[in-house]
XYZ file of C-alpha atoms in Angstrom:
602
model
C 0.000 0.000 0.000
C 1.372 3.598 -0.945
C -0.261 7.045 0.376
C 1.595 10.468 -0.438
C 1.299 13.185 2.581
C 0.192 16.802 1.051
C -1.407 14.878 -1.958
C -2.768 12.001 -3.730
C -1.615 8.236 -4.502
C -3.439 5.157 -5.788
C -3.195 2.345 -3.521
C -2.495 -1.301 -5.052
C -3.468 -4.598 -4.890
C -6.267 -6.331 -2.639
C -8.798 -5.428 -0.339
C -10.779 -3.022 -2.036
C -14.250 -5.285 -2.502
C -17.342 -2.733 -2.813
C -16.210 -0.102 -0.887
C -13.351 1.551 -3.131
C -13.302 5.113 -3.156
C -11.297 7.910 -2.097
C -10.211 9.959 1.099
C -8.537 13.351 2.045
C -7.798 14.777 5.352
C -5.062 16.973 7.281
C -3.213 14.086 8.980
C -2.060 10.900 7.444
C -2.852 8.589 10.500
C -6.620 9.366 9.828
C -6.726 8.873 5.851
C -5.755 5.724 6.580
C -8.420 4.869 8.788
C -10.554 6.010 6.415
C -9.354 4.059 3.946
C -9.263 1.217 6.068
C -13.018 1.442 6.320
C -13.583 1.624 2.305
C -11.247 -1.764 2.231
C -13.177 -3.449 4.563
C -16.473 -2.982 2.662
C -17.777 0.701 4.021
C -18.837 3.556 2.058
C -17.770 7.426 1.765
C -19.809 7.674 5.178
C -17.973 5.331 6.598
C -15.018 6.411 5.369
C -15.868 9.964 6.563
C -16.540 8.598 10.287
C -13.428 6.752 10.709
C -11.419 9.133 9.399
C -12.739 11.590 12.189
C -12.769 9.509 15.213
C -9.207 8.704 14.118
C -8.667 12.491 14.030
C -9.599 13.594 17.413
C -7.114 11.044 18.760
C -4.055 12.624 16.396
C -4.862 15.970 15.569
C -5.889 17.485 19.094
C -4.918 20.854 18.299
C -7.553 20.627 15.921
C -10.652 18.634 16.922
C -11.554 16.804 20.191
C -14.489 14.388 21.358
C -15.929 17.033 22.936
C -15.790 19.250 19.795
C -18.787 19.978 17.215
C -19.652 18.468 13.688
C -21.303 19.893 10.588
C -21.361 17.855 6.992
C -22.338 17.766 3.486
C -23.496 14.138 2.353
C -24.545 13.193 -0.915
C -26.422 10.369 -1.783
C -26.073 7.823 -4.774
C -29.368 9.552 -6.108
C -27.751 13.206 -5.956
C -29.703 14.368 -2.884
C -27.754 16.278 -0.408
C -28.191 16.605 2.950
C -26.645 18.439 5.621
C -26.187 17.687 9.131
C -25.637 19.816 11.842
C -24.757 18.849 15.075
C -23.968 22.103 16.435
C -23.954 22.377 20.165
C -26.075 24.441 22.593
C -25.094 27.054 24.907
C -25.528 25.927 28.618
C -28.577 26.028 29.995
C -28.744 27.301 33.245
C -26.332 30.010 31.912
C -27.218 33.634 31.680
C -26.235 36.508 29.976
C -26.397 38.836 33.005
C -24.012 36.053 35.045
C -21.455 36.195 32.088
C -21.398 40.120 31.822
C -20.849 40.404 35.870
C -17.817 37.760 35.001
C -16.305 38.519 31.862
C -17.412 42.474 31.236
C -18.970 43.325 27.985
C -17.099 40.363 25.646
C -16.758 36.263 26.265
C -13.497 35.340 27.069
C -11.178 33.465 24.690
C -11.005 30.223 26.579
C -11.992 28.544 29.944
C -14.672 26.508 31.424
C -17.117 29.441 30.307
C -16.398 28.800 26.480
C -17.510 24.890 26.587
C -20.932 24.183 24.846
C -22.526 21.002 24.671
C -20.372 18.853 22.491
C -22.666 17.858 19.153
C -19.625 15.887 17.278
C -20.227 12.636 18.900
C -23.504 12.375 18.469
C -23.471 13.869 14.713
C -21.546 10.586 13.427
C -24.605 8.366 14.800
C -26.813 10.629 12.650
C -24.856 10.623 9.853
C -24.884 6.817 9.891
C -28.134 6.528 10.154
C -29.309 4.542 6.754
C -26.112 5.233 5.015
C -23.524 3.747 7.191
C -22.238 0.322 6.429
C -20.124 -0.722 8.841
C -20.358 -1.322 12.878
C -19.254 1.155 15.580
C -16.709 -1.649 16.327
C -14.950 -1.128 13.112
C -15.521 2.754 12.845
C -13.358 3.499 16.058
C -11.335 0.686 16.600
C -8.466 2.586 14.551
C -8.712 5.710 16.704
C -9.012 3.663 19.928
C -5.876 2.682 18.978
C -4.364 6.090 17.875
C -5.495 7.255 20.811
C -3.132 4.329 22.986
C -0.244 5.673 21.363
C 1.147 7.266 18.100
C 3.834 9.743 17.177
C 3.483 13.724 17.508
C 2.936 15.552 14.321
C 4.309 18.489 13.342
C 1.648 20.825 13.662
C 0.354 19.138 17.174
C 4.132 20.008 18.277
C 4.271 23.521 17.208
C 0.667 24.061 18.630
C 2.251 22.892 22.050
C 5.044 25.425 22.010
C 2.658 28.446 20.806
C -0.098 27.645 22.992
C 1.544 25.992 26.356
C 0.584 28.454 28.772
C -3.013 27.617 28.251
C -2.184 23.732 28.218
C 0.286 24.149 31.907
C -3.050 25.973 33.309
C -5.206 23.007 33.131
C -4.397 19.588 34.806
C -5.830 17.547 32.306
C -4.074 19.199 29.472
C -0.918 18.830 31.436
C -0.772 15.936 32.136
C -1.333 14.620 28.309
C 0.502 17.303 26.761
C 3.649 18.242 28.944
C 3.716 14.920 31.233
C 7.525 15.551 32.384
C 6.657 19.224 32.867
C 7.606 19.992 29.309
C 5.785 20.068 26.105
C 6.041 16.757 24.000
C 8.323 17.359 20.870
C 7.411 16.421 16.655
C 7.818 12.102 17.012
C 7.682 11.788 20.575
C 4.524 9.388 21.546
C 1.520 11.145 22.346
C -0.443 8.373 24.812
C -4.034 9.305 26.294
C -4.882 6.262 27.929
C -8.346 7.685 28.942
C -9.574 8.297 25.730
C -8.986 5.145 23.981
C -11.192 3.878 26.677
C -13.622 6.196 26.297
C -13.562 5.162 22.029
C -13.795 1.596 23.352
C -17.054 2.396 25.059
C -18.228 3.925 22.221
C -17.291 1.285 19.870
C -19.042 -0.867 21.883
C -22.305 0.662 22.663
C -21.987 3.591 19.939
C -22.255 7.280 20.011
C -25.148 7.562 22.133
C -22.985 6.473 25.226
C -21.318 9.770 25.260
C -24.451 11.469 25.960
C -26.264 9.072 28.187
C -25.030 6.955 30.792
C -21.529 6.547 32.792
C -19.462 8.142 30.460
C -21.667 11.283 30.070
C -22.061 11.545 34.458
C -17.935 11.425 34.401
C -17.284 14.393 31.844
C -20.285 16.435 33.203
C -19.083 16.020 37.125
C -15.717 17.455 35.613
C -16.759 20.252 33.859
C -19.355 20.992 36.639
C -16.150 20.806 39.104
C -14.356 23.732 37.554
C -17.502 26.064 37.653
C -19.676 24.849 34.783
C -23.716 24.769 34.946
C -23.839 22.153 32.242
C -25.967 19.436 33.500
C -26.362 15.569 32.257
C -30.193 16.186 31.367
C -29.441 18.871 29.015
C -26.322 16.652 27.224
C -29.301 13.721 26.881
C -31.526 15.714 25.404
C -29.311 17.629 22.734
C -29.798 16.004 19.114
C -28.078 17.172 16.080
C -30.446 17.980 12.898
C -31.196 17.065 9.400
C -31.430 20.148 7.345
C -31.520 21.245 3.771
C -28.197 23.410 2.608
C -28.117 26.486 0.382
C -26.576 26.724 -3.189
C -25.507 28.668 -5.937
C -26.016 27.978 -9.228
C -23.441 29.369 -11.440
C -24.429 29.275 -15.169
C -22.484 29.265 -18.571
C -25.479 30.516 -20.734
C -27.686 33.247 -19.771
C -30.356 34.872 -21.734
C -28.333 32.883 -24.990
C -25.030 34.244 -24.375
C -22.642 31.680 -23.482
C -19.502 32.390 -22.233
C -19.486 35.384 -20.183
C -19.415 34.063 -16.323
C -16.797 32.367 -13.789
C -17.806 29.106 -15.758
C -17.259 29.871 -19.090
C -15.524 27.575 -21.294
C -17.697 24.575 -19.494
C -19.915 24.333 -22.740
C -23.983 24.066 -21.552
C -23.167 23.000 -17.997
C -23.847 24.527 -14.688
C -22.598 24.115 -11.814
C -24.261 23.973 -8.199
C -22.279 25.146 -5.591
C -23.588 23.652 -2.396
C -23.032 24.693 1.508
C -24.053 24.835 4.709
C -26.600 27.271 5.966
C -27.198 29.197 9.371
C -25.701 28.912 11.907
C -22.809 28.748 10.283
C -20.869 30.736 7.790
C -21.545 29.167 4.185
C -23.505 31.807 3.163
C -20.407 34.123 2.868
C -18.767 31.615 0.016
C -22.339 32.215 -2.021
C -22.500 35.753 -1.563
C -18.797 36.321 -2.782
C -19.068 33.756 -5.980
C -22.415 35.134 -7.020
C -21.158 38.920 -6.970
C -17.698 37.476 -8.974
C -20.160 36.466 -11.484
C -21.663 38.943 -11.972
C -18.540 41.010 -12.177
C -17.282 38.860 -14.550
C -20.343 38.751 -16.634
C -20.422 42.731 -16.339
C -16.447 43.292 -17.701
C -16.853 41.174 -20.590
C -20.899 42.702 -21.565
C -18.383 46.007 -21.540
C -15.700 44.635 -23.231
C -13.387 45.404 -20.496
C -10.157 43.941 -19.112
C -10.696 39.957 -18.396
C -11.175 39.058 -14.596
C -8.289 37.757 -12.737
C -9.801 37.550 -9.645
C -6.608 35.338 -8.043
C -3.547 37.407 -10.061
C -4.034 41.393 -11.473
C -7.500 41.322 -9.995
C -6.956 40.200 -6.251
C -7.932 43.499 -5.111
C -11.577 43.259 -6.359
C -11.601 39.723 -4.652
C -10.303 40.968 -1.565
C -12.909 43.419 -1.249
C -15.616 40.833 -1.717
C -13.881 38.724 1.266
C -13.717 41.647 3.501
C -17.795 42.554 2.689
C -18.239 38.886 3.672
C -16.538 39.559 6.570
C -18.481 42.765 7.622
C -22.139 41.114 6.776
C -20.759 37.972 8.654
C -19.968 39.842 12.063
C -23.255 41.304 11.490
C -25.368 39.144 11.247
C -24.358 35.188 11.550
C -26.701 33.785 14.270
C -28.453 30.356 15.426
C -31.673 30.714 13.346
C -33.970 30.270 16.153
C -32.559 33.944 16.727
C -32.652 35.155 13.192
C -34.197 32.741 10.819
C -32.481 31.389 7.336
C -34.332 32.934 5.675
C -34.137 36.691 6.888
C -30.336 36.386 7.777
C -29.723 35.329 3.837
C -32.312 38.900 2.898
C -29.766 40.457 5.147
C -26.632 38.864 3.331
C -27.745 40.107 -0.046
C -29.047 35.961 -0.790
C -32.734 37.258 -1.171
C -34.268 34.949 1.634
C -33.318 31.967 -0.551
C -32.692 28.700 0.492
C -31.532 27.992 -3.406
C -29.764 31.314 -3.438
C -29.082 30.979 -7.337
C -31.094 34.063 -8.197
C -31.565 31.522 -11.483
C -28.277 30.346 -11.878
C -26.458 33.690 -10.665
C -27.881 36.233 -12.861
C -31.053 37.270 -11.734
C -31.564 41.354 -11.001
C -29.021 43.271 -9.385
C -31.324 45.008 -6.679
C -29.378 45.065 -3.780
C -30.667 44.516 0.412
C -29.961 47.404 2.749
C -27.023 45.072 4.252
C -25.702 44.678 0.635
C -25.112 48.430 0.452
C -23.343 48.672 3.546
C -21.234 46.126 2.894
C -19.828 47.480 -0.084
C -19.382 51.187 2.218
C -17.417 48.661 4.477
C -15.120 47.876 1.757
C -10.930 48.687 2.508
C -11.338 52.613 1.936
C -13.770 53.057 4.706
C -13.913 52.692 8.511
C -16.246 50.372 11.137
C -15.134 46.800 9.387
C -16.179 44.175 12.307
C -13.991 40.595 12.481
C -15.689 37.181 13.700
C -14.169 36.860 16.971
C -12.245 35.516 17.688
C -9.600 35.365 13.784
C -7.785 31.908 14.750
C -9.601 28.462 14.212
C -8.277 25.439 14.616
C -10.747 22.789 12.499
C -10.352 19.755 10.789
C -12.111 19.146 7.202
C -11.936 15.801 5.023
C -13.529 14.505 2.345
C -14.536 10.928 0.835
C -16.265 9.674 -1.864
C -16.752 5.689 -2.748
C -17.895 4.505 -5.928
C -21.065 3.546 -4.908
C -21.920 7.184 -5.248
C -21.706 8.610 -1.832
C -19.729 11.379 -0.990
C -19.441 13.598 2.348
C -17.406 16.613 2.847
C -17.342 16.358 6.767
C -15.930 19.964 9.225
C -15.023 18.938 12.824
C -13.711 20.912 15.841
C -12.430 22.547 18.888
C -12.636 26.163 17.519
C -9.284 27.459 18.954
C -6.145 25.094 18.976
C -6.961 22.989 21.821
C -10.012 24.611 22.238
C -11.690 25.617 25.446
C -7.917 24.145 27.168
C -9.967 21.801 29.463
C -9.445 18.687 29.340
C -11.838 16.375 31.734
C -9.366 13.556 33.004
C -11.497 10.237 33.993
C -12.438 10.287 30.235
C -9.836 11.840 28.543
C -12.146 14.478 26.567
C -11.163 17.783 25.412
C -13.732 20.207 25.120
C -14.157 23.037 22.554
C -14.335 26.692 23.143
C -17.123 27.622 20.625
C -19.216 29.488 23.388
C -16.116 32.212 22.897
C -18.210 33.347 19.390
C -21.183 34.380 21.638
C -21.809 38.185 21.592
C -22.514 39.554 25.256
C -24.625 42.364 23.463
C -28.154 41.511 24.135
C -28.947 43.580 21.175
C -26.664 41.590 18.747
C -27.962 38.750 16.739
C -25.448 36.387 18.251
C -26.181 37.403 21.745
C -25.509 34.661 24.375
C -28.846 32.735 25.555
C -29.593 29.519 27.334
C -29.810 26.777 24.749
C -28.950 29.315 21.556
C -26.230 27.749 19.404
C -23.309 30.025 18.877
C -22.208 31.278 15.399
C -19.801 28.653 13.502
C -17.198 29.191 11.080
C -17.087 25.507 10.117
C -18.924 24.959 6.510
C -18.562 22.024 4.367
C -18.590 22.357 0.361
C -19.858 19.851 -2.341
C -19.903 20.711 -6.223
C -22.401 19.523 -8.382
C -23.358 19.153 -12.140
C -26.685 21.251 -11.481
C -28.042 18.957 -14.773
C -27.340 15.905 -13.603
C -26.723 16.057 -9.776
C -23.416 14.564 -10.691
C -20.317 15.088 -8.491
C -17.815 17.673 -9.867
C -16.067 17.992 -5.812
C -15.982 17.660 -2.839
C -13.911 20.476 -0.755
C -13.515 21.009 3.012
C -10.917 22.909 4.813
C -9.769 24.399 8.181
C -8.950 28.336 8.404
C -11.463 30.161 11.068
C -13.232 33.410 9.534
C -11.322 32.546 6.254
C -12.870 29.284 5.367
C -15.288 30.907 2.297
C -12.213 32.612 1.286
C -10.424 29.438 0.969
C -13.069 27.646 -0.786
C -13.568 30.357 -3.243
C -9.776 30.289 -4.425
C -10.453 26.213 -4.563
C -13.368 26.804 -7.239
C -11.715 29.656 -9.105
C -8.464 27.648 -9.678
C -11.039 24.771 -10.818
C -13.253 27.096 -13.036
C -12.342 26.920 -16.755
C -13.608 30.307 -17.752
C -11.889 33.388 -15.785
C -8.454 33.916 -16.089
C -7.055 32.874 -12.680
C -4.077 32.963 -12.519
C -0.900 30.778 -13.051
C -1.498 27.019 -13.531
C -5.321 27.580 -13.456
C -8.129 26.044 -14.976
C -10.401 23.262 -15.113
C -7.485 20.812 -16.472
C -5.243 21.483 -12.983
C -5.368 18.509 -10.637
C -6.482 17.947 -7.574
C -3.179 18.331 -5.716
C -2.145 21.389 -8.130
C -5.111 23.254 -6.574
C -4.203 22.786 -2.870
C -0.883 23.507 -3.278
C -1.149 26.994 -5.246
C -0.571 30.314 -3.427
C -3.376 31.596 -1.357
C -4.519 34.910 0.590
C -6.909 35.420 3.108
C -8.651 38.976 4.247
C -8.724 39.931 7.919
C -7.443 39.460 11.158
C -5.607 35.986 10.771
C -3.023 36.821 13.542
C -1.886 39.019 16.535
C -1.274 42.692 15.011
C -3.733 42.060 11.938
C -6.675 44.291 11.254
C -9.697 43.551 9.384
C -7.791 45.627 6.431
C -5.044 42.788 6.342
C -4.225 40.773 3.722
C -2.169 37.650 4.707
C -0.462 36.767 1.644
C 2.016 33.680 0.904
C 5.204 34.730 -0.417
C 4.613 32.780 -3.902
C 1.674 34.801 -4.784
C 1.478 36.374 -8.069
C 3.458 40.111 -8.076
C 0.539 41.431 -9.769
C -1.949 39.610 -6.895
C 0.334 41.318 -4.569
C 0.290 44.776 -6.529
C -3.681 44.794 -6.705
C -4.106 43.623 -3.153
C -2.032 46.506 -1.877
C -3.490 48.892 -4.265
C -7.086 47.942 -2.995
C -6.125 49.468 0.358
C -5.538 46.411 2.213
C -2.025 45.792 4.327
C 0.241 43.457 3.051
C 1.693 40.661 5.921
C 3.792 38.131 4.081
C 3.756 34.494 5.477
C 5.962 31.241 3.727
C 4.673 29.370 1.324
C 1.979 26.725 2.132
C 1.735 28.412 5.716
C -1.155 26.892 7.758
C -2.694 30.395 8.565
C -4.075 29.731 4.801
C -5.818 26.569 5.990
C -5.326 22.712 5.343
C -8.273 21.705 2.582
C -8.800 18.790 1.379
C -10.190 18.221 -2.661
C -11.831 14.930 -4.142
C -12.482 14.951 -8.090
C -13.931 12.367 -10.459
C -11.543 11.661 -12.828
C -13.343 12.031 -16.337
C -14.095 8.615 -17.781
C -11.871 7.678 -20.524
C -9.018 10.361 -19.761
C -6.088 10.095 -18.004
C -5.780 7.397 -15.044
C -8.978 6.501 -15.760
C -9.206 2.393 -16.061
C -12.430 0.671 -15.451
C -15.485 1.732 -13.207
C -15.335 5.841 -11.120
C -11.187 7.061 -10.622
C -10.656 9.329 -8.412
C -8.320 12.645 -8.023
C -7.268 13.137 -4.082
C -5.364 15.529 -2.691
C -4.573 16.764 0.881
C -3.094 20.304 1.189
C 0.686 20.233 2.231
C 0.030 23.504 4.352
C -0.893 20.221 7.236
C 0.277 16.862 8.164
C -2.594 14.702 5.639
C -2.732 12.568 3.033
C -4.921 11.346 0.697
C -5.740 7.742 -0.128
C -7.502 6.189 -3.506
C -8.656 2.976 -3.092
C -9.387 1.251 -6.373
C -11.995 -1.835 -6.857
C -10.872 -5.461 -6.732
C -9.032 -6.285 -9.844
């Protein structure tokens, strides 16, 4: 067997019986176990479940047990679904208790920041009549991660930066810097209590986190260091089935072909699909739909060609940093604002299907929409997410059987809330930190609410056919749309987009290319700054800075520019394509992943 870290590799030989397919994610250990699960007969979901049990064992810097969970799955028929297991804000919390506390914002970590954790209890629903394969064979391969298994890289460097945090807590301490000093890149990480706690759940399955023994040990912990949280309220939370928002992005409109972000596709369409409230998909929509338009617009006018990733970065940028303001704004758990009024307010028109027919309906633009574009980089009053960093994990797997799942898990900051709960070896996220304590904001904190999420898993469809074009996830905080959008342009055959562009690049030539992200990515950013890699196009770099925006230069493949993951049908008939679905994998070199194809039985 053969896998390639940072990109793709076909694996050989045996094993593959009906569950060949493909997986990505940001640390090698776990594409394995995903592709352990396609050998031994599973599907994409199953893939998608093993892969992210293994993850919270090896990537906990990134993603935890006691972390949250929001996916894309598409079925064999070419519905998609998204779950969201999102959790709740504490219950017998108030806003009024956290002000006399904390002042007039939540603080960045601490016993304060933990929600209910929805993660654990998202895999059971996303098993639920597509799963193949038993909770025994799911987690074993974390269980067993979890015993032991060398330090990444990025789990190391995460130690160093944030170590303070992890000496503060005993339970962090004691995993993290057992000899008083922070474990080192290949030194074994062991967490004895959590591959027990996987063992329960293999056994009895997801539902024993939340009911039970295991659920009275983590919630007498938490309680111990000041949380309300009680057992009742961690019974009673169930993630949700709900139906995701698109954009349809169009190569013909009104007869004139050629003239959008997809020209050069012929007739097709493409259906660019997300997650909705409360998290931040919408932002992704808002900025490809606008780019369309834009691009539509120059060439009606016979103007310069749009190069939204090389001389026109600038306009980009300003589209990311409008997403930004209208995010901060308004992002909410819709039983605050609903779907539908938070899209009127993003400039989506209400829309669940927020294609305006196919991206090129009118150009009437909301109240918010307005604004936004006064918030652009020449004006004042632009308004982060707090807080910029986010530490996530995103994968993706697709089997041949026609599943596929782009799957977001985490613990918001790197190591999240910093509490770790001993007896069971959890770590718990700090998502409650995204709360407003402004009981006028959309956001605000209330009992039960669920806080605003950066996580948002992509799929790409052929809006015709409901075929797959990709599947895309990725890590990167506020800048995950931003991400994703330089993933589809560098896919997109019509705009120019810069060097080694196009819908010919493969799957591991698109993570790998330069990226930028707008806004406050680090300590001493603004919501003005652009964090550029150094191998970005001079005339990206030119029309960023001319835009207004602050130039901070980071190393190529740096992880402030995410880890993302891409899965792509190889066409039938070209290039590596033998008989039945081929696959094109890649995992972003910017983390410590892999990606695995696993072809049928010979």
């Amino acid at each position: 067997m053969s896998n390639s870290r940072g990109g793709g590799a076909v694996e050989g030989g045996a094993g593959a019986v009906a569950g060949s397919g493909a997986v990505a994610t940001s640390h090698h250990l776990a594409t394995e176990a995903g592709a352990e699960a396609l050998r031994a007969g599973g599907n994409a979901v199953d893939a998608a479940i093993a892969a992210a049990a293994a993850l919270c064992a090896v990537y906990p810097n990134n993603v935890a047990l006691g972390g949250d969970l929001v996916a894309l799955v598409r079925a064999p028929d070419g519905t998609v679904t998204f779950v969201n297991a999102t959790g709740r804000a504490v219950r017998d919390e108030t806003l009024e208790g956290l002000r006399e506390r904390h002042g007039d914002r939540m603080p960045d970590r601490g016993i304060d920041t933990v929600t209910v954790p929805g993660g654990v209890r998202g895999w059971s629903l996303l098993a639920q009549g597509r799963a193949r394969l038993g909770w025994d064979a799911l987690l074993a391969p974390a269980a067993r991660l979890a015993d032991e298994h060398p330090l990444a890289r990025s789990v190391a460097a995460a130690i160093v930066e944030d170590g303070d945090a992890l000496l503060a807590d005993p339970g962090c301490r004691a995993i993290f810097a057992p000899d008083g000093r922070g474990l080192r890149e290949g030194e074994p990480l062991r967490q004895p209590a959590l591959a027990a706690t996987l063992r329960v759940l293999a056994t009895h399955g997801p539902d024993a986190f939340y009911e039970g023994p295991l659920v009275e040990a983590w919630v007498a912990g938490l309680r111990r260091l000041g949380s309300r949280i009680t057992a009742e309220e961690v019974a009673a939370f169930q993630p949700v089935l709900d139906a995701p928002i698109s954009l349809v992005l169009a190569d013909a409109v009104d007869g004139e072909h050629g003239t959008g972000l997809v020209a050069g596709l012929g007739a097709r369409s493409l259906e660019i699909i997300t997650s909705p409230p409360n998290t931040q998909g919408f932002s992704l929509l808002r900025t490809l739909r606008e780019l369309d338009r834009l691009a539509r617009r120059r060439r009606s006018e016979g103007g310069a060609e749009l190069d939204p990733l090389g001389a026109g970065a600038g306009e980009l940028g300003r589209l990311f940093a409008e997403g930004n303001a209208i995010r901060a704004s308004v992002l909410a758990d819709p039983d605050a604002l609903s779907t539908g009024e938070l899209l009127t307010r993003a400039g989506l028109r209400g829309r669940h299907r927020a294609d305006d027919g196919g991206a090129t309906g009118s150009e009437t633009d909301t109240d918010t929409e307005a604004h936004a574009r006064s918030a652009a980089p020449d004006a004042d009053g632009l308004h982060p997410i707090r807080p910029a960093r986010g530490d996530t994990v995103g994968l993706a797997a697709v089997s041949d059987d026609g599943w596929a799942v782009s799957l977001v898990q985490s613990a918001y900051w790197s190591f999240g809330a910093a509490v770790l709960e001993p007896e069971t070896g959890v770590l718990f996220q700090n998502r409650g930190t995204g709360f407003s304590l402004d009981p006028a904001h959309p956001a605000a904190f209330a009992p039960g609410r669920r806080p605003p999420h950066t996580l948002m898993p992509v799929l790409v469809l052929d809006a015709a056919d409901r075929s797959l074009v990709a599947v895309q996830s990725t890590m990167g905080g506020q800048a995950q749309p931003q991400i994703h959008a330089q993933l589809l342009l560098r896919q997109l055959g019509g705009a120019s987009v810069g060097a080694g562009a196009g819908a010919g690049v493969g799957a591991s030539a698109v993570t790998r290319a330069p990226r930028f992200a707008i806004g406050v990515q680090a300590d001493g950013d603004t919501p003005l700054t652009a964090t550029i890699e150094s191998d970005l196009p001079d005339a990206a770099k030119r029309s960023l800075s001319a835009a207004g925006f602050a130039l901070r230069e980071v190393p190529p493949h740096d992880e402030d520019l995410g880890h993302a993951n891409l899965i792509r049908p190889l066409p039938e008939g070209g290039a590596g394509y033998t008989d039945g679905p081929r696959w094109d994998a890649a995992s972003d070199p910017r983390s410590d992943g892999s990606a695995i194809v696993v072809p049928p039985r010979p």
